[in-house]
Coordinates of C-alpha atoms and ligand atoms in Angstrom, one line a residue:
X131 CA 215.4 112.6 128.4
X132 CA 213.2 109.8 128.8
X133 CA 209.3 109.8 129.6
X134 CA 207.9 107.5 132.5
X135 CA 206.8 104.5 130.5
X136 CA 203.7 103.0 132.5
X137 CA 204.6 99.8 132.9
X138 CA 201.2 98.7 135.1
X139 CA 203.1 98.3 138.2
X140 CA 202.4 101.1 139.1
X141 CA 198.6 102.2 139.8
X142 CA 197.0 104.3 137.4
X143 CA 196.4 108.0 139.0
X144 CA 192.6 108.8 138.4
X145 CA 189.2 108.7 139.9
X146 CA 187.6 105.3 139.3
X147 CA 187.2 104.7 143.0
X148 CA 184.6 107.4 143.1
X149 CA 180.8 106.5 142.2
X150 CA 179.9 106.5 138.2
X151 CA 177.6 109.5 137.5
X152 CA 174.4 109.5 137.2
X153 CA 174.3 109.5 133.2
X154 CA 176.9 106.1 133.3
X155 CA 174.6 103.6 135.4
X156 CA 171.5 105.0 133.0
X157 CA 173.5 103.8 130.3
X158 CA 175.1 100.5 131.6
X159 CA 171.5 99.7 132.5
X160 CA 170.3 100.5 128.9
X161 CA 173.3 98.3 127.7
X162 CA 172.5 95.3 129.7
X163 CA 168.8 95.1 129.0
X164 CA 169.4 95.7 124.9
X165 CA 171.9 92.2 125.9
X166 CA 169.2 90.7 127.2
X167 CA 167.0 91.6 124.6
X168 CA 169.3 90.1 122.0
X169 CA 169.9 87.7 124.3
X170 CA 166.3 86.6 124.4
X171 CA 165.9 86.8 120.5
X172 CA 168.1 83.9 120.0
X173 CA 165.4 81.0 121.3
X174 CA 162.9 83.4 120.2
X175 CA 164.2 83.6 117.0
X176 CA 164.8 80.0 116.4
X177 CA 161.2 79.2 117.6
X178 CA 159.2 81.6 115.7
X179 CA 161.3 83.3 113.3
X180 CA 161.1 80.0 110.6
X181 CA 165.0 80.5 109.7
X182 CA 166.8 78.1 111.4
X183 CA 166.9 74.6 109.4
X184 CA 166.0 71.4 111.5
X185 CA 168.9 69.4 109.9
X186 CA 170.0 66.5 110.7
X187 CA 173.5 65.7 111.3
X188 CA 175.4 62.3 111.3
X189 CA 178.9 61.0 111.4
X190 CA 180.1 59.5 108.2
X191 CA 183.5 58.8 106.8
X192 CA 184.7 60.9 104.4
X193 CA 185.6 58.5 101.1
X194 CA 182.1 56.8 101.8
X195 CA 180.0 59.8 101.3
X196 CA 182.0 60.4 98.3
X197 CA 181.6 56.8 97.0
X198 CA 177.5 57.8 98.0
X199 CA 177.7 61.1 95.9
X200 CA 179.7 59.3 92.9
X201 CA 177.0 56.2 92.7
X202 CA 174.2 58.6 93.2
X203 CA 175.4 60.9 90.5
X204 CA 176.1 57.9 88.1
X205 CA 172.3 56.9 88.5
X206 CA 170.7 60.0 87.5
X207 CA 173.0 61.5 85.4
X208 CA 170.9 63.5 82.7
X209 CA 174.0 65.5 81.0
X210 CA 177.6 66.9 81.6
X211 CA 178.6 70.7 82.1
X212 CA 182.8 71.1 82.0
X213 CA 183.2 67.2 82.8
X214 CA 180.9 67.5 85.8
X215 CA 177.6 65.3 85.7
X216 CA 174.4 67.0 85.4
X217 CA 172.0 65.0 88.2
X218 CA 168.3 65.2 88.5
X219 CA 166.9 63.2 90.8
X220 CA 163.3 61.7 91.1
X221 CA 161.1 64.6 93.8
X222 CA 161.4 62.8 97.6
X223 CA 165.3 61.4 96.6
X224 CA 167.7 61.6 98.9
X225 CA 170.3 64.4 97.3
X226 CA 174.0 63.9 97.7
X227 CA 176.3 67.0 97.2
X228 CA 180.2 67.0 98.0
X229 CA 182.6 70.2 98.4
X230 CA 186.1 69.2 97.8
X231 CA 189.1 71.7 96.9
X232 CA 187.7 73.2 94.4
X233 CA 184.6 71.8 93.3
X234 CA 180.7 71.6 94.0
X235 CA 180.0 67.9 93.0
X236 CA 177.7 67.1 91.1
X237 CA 175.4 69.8 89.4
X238 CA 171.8 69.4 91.1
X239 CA 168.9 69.8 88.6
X240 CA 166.3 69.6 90.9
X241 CA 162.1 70.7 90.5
X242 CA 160.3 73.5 91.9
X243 CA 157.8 72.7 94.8
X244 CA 158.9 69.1 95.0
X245 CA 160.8 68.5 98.1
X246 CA 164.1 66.4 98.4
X247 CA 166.6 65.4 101.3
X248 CA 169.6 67.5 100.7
X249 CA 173.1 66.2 102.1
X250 CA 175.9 68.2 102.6
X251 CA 179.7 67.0 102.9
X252 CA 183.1 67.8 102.2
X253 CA 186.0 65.2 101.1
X254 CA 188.8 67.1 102.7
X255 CA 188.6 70.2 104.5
X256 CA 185.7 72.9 105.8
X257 CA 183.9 74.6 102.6
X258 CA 180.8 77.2 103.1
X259 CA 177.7 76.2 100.7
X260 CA 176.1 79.8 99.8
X261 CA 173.5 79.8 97.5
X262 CA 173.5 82.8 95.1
X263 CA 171.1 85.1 94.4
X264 CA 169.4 83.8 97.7
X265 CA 170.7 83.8 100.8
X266 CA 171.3 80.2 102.4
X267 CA 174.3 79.7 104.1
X268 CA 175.5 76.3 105.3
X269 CA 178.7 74.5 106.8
X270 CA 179.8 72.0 105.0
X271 CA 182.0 69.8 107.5
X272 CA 184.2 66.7 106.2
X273 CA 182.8 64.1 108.9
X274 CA 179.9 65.3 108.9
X275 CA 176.5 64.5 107.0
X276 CA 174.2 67.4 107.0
X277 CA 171.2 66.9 105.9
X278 CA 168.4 69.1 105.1
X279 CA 165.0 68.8 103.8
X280 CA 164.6 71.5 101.0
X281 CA 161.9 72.5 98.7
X282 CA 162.5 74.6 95.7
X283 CA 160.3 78.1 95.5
X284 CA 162.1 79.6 92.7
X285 CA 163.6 78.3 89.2
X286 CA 166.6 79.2 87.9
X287 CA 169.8 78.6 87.0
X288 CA 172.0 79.7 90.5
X289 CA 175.3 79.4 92.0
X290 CA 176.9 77.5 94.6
X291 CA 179.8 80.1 96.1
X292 CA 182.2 78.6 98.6
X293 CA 181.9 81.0 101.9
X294 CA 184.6 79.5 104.0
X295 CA 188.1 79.9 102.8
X296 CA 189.1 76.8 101.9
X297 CA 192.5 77.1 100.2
X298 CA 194.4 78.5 97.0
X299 CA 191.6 77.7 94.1
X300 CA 188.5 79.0 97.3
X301 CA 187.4 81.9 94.8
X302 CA 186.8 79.6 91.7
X303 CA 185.0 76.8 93.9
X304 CA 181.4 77.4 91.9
X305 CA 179.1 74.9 91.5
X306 CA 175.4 75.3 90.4
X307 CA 172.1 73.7 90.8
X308 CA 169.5 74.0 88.3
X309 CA 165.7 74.4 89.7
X310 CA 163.0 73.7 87.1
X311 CA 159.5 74.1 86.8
X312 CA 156.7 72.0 85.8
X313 CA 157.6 73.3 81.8
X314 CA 161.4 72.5 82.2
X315 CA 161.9 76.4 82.4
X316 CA 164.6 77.4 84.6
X317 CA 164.5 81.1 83.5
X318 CA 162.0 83.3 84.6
X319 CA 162.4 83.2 88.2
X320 CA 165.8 83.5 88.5
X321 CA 165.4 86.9 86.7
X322 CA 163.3 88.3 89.2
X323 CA 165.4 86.3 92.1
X324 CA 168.0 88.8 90.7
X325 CA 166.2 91.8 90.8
X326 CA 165.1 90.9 94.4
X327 CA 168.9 90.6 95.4
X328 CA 169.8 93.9 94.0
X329 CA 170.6 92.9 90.7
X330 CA 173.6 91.4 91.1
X331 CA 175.9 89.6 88.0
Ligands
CUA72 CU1 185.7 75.6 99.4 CU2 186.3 77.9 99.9

């Protein structure tokens, strides 16, 4: 025998004509206002909460931000890691970094508590620049040239990781940027950036 399959045509026997108890509208009420709460953080948040970057964004063709990052890398190429060029750049440069499948180019070596101009691109398709052990998190959009003014607070020796899955080599796409300070020493604060983010490998 077969059950009655309720198809929709049909209207649903039940009650919801009848008013919502008491107890209901308390807690749609509750629901909406936390939604406007949240809702109210977002400007709020952006305004006073110091964690949105003021980037700037342009349109740029993809092979001539590439031919940017290559020239720029040639001209302050300090040393090599794996056949990718090492790059430190004067404090105040403009930085050029460029995520193609599966690469961070080139390796940043940059100084604490000097401020560059950071640009973000991609060659080819969407990559996700995440910083590791600290958490910034940043589209990297081919097109696009994002560009961010960052300052250093911590040496070390960290880890670009690709957050945005980008294709069949995504999980090795690991690039690094080395933050000195004044003594050349990139070691001490990446150990304690460690411990900060729970002591991760
Ligand atoms: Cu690049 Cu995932």
């Amino acid at each position: 025998m077969l059950t009655k399959v309720h198809t929709g045509l049909d209207p649903v026997p039940g009650i919801w004509w009848r008013p919502a108890h008491k107890a209901e509208k308390i807690w749609v009420a509750i629901a909406f206002g936390w939604c406007m709460v949240l809702f109210a953080m977002m400007p709020l948040w952006h305004y006073r909460g110091g964690q949105n970057p003021s980037g700037v964004r342009r349109r740029v063709v993809p092979s001539a931000y590439y031919a940017r990052t290559l020239a720029f890398a040639k001209q302050y190429k300090v040393g090599e890691d794996q056949g990718i060029p090492i790059v430190e750049p004067p404090p105040g440069a403009e930085v050029y970094l460029v995520g193609l499948t599966f690469q961070w180019y080139p390796i940043l070596k940059l100084q604490r508590g000097k401020e560059y101009m950071l640009h973000l691109s991609s060659l080819d398709v969407n990559h996700g620049f995440s910083l590791f052990p600290v958490n910034v998190n940043f589209q990297v959009v081919p097109g696009y040239d994002y560009g961010l003014r960052v300052t250093p607070t911590a040496s070390g020796d960290f880890r670009i990781i690709c957050n945005e899955f980008c294709g069949i080599g995504h999980h090795a796409m690991v690039g690094r940027v080395i933050v000195v300070d004044e003594a050349g020493q990139p070691v001490a604060d990446n150990a304690r950036a460690r411990i900060r983010s729970g002591g991760a490998p």
